Amino acid sequence: MPGAPKPPEAAKSVEPVEVKPVEIKPAEPAPPTAQDNALVPAAIE
């Protein structure tokens, strides 16, 4: 039927983009807290 809408070929040919979860990483290392300094005093020397 000429009047029947055809499915978009582009949608068929283009492979679906694989969605990957964004890895949550701190932009920069968190500043050492008083507790961290107490646990690892040698690290700040």
Coordinates of C-alpha atoms in Angstrom, one line a residue:
M1 CA 0.0 0.0 0.0
P2 CA 1.6 3.3 -1.1
G3 CA -0.2 5.2 1.6
A4 CA 1.0 3.0 4.4
P5 CA 3.8 4.7 6.4
K6 CA 7.1 2.9 6.2
P7 CA 9.3 2.3 9.2
P8 CA 12.3 4.6 9.2
E9 CA 15.2 2.6 7.7
A10 CA 17.7 4.8 9.6
A11 CA 16.4 3.4 12.9
K12 CA 17.0 -0.1 11.6
S13 CA 20.5 0.4 10.2
V14 CA 21.8 2.4 13.2
E15 CA 23.0 0.1 15.9
P16 CA 21.6 1.0 19.4
V17 CA 24.2 2.8 21.4
E18 CA 25.4 0.6 24.3
V19 CA 24.6 2.6 27.5
K20 CA 27.3 2.1 30.1
P21 CA 26.8 3.2 33.7
V22 CA 28.9 6.3 34.5
E23 CA 31.7 5.4 37.0
I24 CA 31.3 7.6 40.0
K25 CA 34.8 8.8 40.8
P26 CA 35.8 11.8 42.9
A27 CA 37.1 14.6 40.7
E28 CA 40.1 15.0 43.1
P29 CA 41.2 13.1 46.2
A30 CA 39.3 14.1 49.3
P31 CA 41.3 16.2 51.7
P32 CA 42.6 14.1 54.6
T33 CA 40.5 14.3 57.7
A34 CA 41.7 14.3 61.3
Q35 CA 40.8 10.6 61.6
D36 CA 42.8 9.8 58.4
N37 CA 45.8 11.7 59.7
A38 CA 45.6 9.8 63.0
L39 CA 45.5 6.4 61.2
V40 CA 48.3 7.2 58.7
P41 CA 50.6 9.8 60.2
A42 CA 53.5 8.6 58.1
A43 CA 51.6 9.4 54.8
I44 CA 51.6 13.1 55.5
E45 CA 55.3 13.3 56.5

